[in-house]
Every structure is written in C-alpha cells, then in structure tokens.
mmCIF file of C-alpha atoms and ligand atoms in Angstrom:
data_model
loop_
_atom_site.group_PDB
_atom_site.id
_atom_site.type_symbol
_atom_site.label_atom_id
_atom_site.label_comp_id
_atom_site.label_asym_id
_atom_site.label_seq_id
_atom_site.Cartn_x
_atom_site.Cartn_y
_atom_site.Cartn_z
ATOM 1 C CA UNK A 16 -16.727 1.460 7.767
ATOM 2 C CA UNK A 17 -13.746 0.458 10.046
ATOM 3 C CA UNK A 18 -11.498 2.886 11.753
ATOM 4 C CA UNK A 19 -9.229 2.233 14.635
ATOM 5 C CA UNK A 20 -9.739 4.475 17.393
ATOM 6 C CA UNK A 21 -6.086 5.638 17.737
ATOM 7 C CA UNK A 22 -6.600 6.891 13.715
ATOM 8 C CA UNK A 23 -9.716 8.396 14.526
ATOM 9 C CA UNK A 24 -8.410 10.198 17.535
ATOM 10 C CA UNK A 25 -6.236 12.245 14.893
ATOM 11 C CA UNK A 26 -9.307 13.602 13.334
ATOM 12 C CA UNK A 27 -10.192 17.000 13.789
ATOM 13 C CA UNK A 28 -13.409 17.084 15.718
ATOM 14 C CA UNK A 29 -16.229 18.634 13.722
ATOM 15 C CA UNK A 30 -14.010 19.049 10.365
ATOM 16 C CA UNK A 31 -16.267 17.077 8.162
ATOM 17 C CA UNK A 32 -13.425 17.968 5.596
ATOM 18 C CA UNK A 33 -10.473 16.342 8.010
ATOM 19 C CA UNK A 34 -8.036 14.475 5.317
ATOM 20 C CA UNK A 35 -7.971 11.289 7.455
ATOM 21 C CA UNK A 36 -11.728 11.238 7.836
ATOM 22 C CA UNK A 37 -12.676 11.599 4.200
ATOM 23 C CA UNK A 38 -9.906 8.514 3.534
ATOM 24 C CA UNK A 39 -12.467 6.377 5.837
ATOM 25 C CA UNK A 40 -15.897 8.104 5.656
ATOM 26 C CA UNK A 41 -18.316 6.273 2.912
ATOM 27 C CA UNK A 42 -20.293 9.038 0.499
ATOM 28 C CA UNK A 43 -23.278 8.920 -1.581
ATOM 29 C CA UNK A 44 -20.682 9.748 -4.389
ATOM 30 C CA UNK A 45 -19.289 6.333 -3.825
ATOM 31 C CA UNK A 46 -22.765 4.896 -5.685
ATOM 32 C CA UNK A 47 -22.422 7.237 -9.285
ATOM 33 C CA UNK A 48 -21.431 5.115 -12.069
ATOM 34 C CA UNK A 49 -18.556 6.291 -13.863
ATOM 35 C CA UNK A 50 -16.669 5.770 -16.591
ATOM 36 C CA UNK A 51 -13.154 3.843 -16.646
ATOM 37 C CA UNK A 52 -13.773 3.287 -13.266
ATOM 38 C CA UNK A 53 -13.966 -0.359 -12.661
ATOM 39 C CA UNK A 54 -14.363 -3.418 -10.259
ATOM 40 C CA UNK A 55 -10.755 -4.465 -11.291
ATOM 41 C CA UNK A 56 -8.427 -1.441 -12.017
ATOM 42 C CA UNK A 57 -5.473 -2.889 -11.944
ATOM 43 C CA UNK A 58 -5.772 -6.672 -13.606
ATOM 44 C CA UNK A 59 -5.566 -8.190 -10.080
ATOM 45 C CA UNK A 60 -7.647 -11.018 -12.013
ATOM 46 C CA UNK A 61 -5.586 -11.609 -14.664
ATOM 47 C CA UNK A 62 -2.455 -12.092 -12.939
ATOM 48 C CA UNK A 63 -4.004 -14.565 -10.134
ATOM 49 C CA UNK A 64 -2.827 -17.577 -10.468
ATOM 50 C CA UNK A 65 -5.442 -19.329 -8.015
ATOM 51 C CA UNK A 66 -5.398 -19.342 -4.535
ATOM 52 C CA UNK A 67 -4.406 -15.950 -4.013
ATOM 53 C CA UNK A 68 -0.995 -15.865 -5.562
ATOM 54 C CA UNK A 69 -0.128 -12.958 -8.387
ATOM 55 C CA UNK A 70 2.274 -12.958 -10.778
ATOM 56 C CA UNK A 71 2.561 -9.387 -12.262
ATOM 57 C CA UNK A 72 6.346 -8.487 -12.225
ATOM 58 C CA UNK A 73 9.419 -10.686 -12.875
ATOM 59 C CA UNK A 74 11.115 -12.597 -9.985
ATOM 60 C CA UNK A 75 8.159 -11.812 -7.855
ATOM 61 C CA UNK A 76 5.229 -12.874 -6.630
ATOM 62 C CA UNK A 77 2.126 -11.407 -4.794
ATOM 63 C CA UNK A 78 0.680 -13.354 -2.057
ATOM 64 C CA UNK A 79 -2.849 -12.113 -0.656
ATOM 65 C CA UNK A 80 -1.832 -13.399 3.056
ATOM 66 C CA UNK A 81 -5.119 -12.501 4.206
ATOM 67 C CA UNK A 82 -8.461 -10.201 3.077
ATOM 68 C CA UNK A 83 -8.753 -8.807 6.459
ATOM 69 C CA UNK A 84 -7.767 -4.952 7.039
ATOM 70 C CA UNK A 85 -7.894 -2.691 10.344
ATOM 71 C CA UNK A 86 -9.390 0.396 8.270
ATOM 72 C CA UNK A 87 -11.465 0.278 5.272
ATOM 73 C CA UNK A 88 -9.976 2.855 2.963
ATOM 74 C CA UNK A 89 -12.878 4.230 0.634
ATOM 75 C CA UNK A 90 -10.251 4.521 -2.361
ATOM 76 C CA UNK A 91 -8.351 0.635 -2.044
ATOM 77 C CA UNK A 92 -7.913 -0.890 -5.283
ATOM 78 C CA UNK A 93 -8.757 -4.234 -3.980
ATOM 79 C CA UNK A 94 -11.817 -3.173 -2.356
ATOM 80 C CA UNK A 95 -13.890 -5.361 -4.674
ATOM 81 C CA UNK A 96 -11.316 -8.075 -5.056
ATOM 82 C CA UNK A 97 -13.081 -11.360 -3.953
ATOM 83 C CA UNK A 98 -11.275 -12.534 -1.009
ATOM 84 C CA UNK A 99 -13.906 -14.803 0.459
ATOM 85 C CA UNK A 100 -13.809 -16.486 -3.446
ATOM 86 C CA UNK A 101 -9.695 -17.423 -2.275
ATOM 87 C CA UNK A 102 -10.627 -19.701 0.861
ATOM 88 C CA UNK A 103 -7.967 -18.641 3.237
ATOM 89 C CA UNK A 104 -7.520 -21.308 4.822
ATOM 90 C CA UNK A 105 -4.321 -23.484 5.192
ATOM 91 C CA UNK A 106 -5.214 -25.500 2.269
ATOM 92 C CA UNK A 107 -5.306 -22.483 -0.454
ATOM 93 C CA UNK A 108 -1.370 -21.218 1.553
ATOM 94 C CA UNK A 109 -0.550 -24.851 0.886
ATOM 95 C CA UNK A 110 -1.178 -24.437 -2.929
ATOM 96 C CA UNK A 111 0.243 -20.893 -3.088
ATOM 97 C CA UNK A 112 3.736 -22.055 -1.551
ATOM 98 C CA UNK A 113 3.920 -24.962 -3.487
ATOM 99 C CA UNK A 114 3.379 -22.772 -7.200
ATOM 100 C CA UNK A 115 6.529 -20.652 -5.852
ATOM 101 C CA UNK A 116 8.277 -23.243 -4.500
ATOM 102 C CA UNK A 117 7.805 -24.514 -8.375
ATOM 103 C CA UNK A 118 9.176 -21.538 -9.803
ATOM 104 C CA UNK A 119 13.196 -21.073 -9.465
ATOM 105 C CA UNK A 120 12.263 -17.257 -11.172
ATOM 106 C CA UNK A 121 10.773 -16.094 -8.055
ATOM 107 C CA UNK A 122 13.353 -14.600 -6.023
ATOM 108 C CA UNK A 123 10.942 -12.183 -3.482
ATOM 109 C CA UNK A 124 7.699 -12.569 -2.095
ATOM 110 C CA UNK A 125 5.568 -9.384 -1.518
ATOM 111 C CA UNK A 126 3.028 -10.591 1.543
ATOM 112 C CA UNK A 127 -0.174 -7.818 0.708
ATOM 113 C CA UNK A 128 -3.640 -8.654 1.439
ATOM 114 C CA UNK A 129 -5.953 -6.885 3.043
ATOM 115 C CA UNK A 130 -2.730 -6.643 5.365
ATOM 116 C CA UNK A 131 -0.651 -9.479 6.191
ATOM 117 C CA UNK A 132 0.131 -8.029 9.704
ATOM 118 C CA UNK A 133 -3.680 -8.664 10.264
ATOM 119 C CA UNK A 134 -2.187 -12.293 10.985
ATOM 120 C CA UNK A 135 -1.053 -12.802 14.564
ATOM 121 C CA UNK A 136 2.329 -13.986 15.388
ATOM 122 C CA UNK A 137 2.274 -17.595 14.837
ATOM 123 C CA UNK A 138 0.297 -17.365 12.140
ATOM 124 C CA UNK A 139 2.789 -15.241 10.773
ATOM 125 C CA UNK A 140 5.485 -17.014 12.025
ATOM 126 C CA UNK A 141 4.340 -19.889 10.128
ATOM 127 C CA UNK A 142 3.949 -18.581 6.659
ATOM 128 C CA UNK A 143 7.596 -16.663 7.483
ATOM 129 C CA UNK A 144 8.896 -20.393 7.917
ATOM 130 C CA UNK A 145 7.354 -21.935 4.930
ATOM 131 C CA UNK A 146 8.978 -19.394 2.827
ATOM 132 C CA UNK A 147 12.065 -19.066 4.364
ATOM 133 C CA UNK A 148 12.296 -23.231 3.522
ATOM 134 C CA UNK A 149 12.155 -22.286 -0.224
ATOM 135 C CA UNK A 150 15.538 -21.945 -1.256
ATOM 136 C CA UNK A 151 15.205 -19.486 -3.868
ATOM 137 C CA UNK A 152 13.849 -16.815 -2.420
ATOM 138 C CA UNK A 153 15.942 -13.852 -1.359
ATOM 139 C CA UNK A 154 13.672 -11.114 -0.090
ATOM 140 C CA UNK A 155 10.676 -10.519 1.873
ATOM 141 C CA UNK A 156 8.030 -7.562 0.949
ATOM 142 C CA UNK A 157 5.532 -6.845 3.507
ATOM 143 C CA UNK A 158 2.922 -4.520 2.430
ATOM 144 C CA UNK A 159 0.796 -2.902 5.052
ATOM 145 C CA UNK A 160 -0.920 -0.314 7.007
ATOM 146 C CA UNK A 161 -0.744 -0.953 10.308
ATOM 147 C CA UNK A 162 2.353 1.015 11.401
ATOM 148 C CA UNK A 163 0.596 4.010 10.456
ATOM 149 C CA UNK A 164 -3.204 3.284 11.746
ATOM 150 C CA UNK A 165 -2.625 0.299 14.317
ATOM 151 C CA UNK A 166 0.735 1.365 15.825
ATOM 152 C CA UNK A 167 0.463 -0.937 18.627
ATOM 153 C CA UNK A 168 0.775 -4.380 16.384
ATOM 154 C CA UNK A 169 4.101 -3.377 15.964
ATOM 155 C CA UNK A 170 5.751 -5.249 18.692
ATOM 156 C CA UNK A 171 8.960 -6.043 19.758
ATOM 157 C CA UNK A 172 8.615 -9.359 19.121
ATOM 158 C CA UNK A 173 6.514 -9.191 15.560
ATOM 159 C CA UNK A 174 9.769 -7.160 14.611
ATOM 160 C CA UNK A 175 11.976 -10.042 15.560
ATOM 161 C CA UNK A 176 10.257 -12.306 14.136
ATOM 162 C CA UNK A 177 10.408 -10.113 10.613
ATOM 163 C CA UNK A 178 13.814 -8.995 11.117
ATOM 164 C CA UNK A 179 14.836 -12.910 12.188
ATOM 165 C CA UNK A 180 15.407 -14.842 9.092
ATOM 166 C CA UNK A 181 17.782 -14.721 6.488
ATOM 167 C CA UNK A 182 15.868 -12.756 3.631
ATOM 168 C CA UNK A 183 16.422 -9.092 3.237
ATOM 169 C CA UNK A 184 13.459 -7.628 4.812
ATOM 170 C CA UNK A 185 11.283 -4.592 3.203
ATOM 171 C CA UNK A 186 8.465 -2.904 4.560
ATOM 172 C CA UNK A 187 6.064 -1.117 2.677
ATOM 173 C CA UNK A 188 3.555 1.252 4.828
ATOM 174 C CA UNK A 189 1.157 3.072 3.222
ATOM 175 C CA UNK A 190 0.674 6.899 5.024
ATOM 176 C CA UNK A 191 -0.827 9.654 2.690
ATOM 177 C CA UNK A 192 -1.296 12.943 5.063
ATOM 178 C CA UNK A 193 1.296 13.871 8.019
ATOM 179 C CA UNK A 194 -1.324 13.966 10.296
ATOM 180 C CA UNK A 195 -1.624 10.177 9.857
ATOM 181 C CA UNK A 196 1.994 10.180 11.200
ATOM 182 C CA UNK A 197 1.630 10.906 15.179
ATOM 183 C CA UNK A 198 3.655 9.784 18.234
ATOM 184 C CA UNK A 199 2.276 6.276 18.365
ATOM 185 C CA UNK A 200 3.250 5.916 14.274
ATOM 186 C CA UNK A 201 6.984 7.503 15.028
ATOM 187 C CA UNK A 202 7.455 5.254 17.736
ATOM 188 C CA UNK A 203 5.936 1.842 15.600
ATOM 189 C CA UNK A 204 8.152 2.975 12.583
ATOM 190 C CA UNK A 205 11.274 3.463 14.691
ATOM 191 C CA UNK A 206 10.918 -0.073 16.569
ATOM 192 C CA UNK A 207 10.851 -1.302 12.609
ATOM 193 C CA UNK A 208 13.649 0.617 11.942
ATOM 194 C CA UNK A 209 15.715 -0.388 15.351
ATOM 195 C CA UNK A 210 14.912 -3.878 14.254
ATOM 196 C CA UNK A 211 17.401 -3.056 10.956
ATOM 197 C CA UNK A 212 14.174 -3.352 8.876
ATOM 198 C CA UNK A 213 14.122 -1.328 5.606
ATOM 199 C CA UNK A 214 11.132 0.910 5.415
ATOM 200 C CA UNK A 215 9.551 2.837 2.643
ATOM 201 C CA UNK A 216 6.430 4.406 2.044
ATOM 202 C CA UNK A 217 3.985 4.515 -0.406
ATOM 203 C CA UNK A 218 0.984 6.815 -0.934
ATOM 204 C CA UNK A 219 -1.837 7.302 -3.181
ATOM 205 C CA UNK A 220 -2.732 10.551 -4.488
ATOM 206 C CA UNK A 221 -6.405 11.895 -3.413
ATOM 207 C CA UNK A 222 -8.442 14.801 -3.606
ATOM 208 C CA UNK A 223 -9.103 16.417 -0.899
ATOM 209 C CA UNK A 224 -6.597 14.556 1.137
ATOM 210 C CA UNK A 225 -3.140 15.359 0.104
ATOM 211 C CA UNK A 226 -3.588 16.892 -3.452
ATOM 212 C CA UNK A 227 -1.160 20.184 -2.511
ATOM 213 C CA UNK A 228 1.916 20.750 -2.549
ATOM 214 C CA UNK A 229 2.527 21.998 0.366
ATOM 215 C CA UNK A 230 0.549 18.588 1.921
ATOM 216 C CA UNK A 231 2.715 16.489 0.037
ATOM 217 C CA UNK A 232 5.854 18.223 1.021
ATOM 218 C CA UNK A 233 4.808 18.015 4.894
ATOM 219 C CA UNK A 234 4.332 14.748 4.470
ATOM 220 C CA UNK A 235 7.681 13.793 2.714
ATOM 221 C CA UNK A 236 9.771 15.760 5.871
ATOM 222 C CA UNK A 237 7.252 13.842 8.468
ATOM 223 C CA UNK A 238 8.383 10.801 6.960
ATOM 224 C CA UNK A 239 11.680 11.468 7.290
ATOM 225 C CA UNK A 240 11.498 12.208 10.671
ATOM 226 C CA UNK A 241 10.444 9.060 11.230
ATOM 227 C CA UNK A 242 12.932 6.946 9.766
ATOM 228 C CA UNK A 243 11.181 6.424 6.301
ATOM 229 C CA UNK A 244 12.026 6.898 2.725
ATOM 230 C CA UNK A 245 8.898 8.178 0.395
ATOM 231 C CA UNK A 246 8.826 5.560 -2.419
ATOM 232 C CA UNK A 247 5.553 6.138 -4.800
ATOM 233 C CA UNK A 248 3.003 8.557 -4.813
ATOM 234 C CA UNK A 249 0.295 6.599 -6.783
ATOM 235 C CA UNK A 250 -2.355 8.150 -9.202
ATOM 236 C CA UNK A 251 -5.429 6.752 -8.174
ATOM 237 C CA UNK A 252 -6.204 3.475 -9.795
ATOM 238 C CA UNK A 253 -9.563 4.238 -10.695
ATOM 239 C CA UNK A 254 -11.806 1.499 -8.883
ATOM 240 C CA UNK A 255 -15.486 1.300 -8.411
ATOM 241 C CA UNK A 256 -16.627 3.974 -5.967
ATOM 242 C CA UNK A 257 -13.564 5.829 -5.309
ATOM 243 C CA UNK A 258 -14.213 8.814 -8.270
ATOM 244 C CA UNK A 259 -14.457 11.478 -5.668
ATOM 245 C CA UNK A 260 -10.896 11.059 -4.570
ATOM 246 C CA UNK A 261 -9.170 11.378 -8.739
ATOM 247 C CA UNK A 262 -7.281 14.165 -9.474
ATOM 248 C CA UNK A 263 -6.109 14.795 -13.123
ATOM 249 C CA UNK A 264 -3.118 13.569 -14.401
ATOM 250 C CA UNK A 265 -2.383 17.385 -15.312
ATOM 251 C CA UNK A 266 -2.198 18.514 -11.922
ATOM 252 C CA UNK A 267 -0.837 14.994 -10.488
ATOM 253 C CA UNK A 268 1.924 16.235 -13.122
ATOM 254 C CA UNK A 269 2.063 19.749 -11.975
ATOM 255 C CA UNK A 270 2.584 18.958 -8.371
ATOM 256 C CA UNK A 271 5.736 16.234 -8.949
ATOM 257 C CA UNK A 272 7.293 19.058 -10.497
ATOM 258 C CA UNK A 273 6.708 21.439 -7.683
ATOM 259 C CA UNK A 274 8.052 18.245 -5.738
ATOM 260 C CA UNK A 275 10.882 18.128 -7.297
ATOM 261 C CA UNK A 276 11.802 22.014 -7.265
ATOM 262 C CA UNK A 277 10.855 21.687 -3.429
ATOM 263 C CA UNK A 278 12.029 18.998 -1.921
ATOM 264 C CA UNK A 279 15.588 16.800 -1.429
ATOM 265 C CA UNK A 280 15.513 14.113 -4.397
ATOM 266 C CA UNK A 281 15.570 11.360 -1.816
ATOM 267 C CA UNK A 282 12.105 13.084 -0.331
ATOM 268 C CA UNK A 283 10.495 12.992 -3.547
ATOM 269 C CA UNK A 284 8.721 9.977 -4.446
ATOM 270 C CA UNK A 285 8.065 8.535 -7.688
ATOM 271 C CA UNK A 286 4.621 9.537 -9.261
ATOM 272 C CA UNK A 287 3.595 6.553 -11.271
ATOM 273 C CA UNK A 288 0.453 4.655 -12.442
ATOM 274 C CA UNK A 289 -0.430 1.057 -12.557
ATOM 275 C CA UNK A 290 -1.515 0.097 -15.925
ATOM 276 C CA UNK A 291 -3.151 -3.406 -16.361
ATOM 277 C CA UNK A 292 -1.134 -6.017 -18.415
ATOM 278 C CA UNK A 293 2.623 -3.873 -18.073
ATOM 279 C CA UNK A 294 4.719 -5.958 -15.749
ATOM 280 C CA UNK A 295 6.185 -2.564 -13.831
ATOM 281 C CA UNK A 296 4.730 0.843 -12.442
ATOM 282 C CA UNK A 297 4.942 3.268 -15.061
ATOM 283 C CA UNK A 298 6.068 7.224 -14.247
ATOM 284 C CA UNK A 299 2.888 9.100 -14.841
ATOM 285 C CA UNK A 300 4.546 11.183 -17.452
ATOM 286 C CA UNK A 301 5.525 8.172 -19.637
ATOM 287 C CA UNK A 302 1.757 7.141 -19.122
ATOM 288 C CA UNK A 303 0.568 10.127 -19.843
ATOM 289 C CA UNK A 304 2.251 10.417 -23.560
ATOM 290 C CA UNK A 305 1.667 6.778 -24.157
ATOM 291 C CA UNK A 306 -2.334 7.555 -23.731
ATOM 292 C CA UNK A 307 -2.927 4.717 -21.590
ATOM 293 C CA UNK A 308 -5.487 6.148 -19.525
ATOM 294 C CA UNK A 309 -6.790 9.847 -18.541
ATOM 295 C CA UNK A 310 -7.961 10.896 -14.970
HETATM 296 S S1 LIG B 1 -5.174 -0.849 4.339
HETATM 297 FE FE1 LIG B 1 -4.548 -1.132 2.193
HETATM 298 S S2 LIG B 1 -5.573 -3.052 1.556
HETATM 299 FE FE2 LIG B 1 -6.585 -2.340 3.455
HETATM 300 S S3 LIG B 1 -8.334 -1.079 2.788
HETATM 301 FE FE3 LIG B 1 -6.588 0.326 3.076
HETATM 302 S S4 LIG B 1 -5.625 0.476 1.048
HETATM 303 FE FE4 LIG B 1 -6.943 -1.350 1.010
#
C-alpha cells in the first residue's frame, strides 16, 4: 500500500467507504479467484517488444519509462506487469530508443510506466533529449498520476522542461472522483496548463468510487474548472484482484447515456474498453454487440 499524504489528507476520516480510500486500501476480496479476470488484461505481453517498449496502435509506441508509482491503485492494469523482468536501467532505454529510432512509422511516443514523472528532472531531461534527436517523431504523450496525487512534482521547471522542445506536448492524468481534484491538484494542473501544455484526463470506471451519475458529472465540471478536458472513462480492464471495483457493462452503458443527456458534449468522455489484440480503444457499446467480453 502506498499513498501520498497530501491524497490521503482528502480522505474522509472514519469513512471506511471514502471513494479515494477504497482506490488505495487492499481487501480480502482482492485474493477470490475469478473468472476472465487475469494477470494480463489487456495483452501488455503481446505487444512488448523487449525492453519495455509496446507497440499496440499505429504510429505509436508505448514506452514503460519506469515501474515506479507514488500510489498503488488496487484496480491498475499493470499491477502484475513484470517491471523488475525489463531491467531499467540505461542499457534496456538504450535498446528501446534505438527500435523507434528504427521505425520511420512511429510518429509519437506515449512515456507510461508506473509513471514517468516518477523520474527526476535530469533523468527526464535525458530521455526528453534522446527522443527529441529522433527525427520522426512529432508528439510527446506523458501518461501519469502525479498532478492529481503528488501535486508538488509539478514544478515550474519540470513544466519547462516538458513544454521546451519541439514536439507537441500531451498530458494524460488520470483523476476518477472530484474529491481527488483539491487546491494543490488545481494549482499543479494550471502550472501545466500556463506552460501551453495540452491536458486531458482519463478515468476508469469503479464501483463504489465513481459509479453514479451524479459522481461522474461532478467530476467532469471539476475538471473543467481546472483547465482539463475529460477524455475516456474506462471499463475496468478486468485484472487479477481488482473484481470488487467492475461494474456491468449494462449500467457502464446506462450511465454514458445519462452523461450525455447531462452534461456539455465536450464534458463527456468517451466510455470505451480495451480489448486485447484490436489496435484502438473500442466504445463500450460497439464492444458490447461485438461480444468481446461481459463485466
Ligand atoms: S498511478 Fe497508474 S500505473 Fe500507477 S498504480 Fe495507479 S493506475 Fe497503476
């Protein structure tokens, strides 16, 4: 278990059923076998192509930049992945730039992990540098967490050094409540923002965390507020231990279309599911009639 104090300071004190607690708080229902939930959900396996690099979707690759997080999430999809199997070292980067540096069909690199702002500056810096020397790549994906549940990594100078090279910069964050969202968040995700960075959220869909409407809808307007674009509300990819937080595709379904009836369009994100093997997200509806899985 790993939970920055800030996060934990948005708790509710004595609300065992607080939604940012039971995103962090291991259960006994974490040990029940069940079926179609897997070590693997989402082919991360598959598509490696060694040393940490994935190729699922065209013109871009995955690179895990490092397997260390600042909160354990109890529902992450990669929370069996084998990072210490990768060697993170400089050798296994060395390997990974060189097979995109190989491969003119690569135009954006999506840094993910663990979180890749886990790296300090000059680590960072570094890797930045080695990509930006590849001369096909256009854009720069950074996938991460820390806005939301380690505001204070987001420094002035970490956002010049994202916002100062020549790719087109994106930022991914990954908030599923509003509560996550408090003052420290705002003011991370508006330095971000002030830096001309792009930023757009992603969430996961959990029960007992955000699986209302009226949750979801908060959390769209809080988002706003802060400068941020909702961008995918994620059925649960159903991973080893995390069975306690599914909800059914049926209601999943149910509440994007009170979503939709509720909300602006650009406030309502897409509901989709990762399906192993298919080289996009696919909307949960078109998932849903092509019977490729059932939650
Ligand atoms: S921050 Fe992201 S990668 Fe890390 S444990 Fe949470 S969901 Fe997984």
């Amino acid at each position: 278990m790993l939970v920055p104090r800030g996060f934990a300071a948005l708790m509710t004190p004595g609300d065992p059923c607080d939604p940012l607690l039971r995103q962090v708080l291991p259960l006994r229902a974490e040990r029940l076998t069940v079926a179609g939930f897997s070590r693997d959900p989402v082919g991360d396996t598959s598509a490696d192509l060694g040393h940490g690099l994935l190729r699922k979707y065209a013109g871009r690759a995955l690179l895990i930049a490092t397997g260390g997080c600042a909160v354990h999430c109890r529902y992450c999809f990669r929370r069996h992945f084998p990072y210490a199997s990768l060697g993170l070292g400089a050798d296994r980067t060395a390997v990974a730039l060189a097979l995109i540096a190989e491969d003119p069909g690569i135009s954006e690199v999506i840094l993910s992990g663990g979180d890749p702002l886990m790296l300090d500056d000059d680590r960072l810096e570094e890797l930045i540098g080695r990509l930006h020397a590849i001369p096909h790549l256009k854009r720069l994906r950074i996938h991460t967490r820390l806005p939301v549940v380690l505001p204070s990594r987001i420094t002035g100078a970490l956002c010049r050094l994202l916002a100062g090279t020549r790719f087109a910069t994106l930022v991914v964050i990954h908030a599923n409540h509003p509560h996550e969202l408090g003052t420290q968040a705002e003011n991370a995700l508006r330095r971000l923002r002030g830096a001309d960075l792009a930023v757009l959220n992603q969430s996961v869909l959990l029960r007992g965390v955000n699986d209302a409407v009226d949750t979801l809808c908060a959390l769209g307007e809080r988002l706003f507020a802060c400068g941020v674009l909702p961008y995918y509300l994620h059925q649960l990819d159903p991973v080893e231990g995390a069975a306690h937080f599914a909800v059914s595709d049926a209601q999943a379904l149910q509440l994007g279309e009170e979503l939709r009836h509720r909300l602006p369009g650009y406030l309502v994100p897409r509901l989709v599911r990762e399906v192993p093997g298919i080289g996009s997200k696919i909307p949960l509806a078109e998932s849903v009639r092509n019977g490729d899985r059932f939650l």
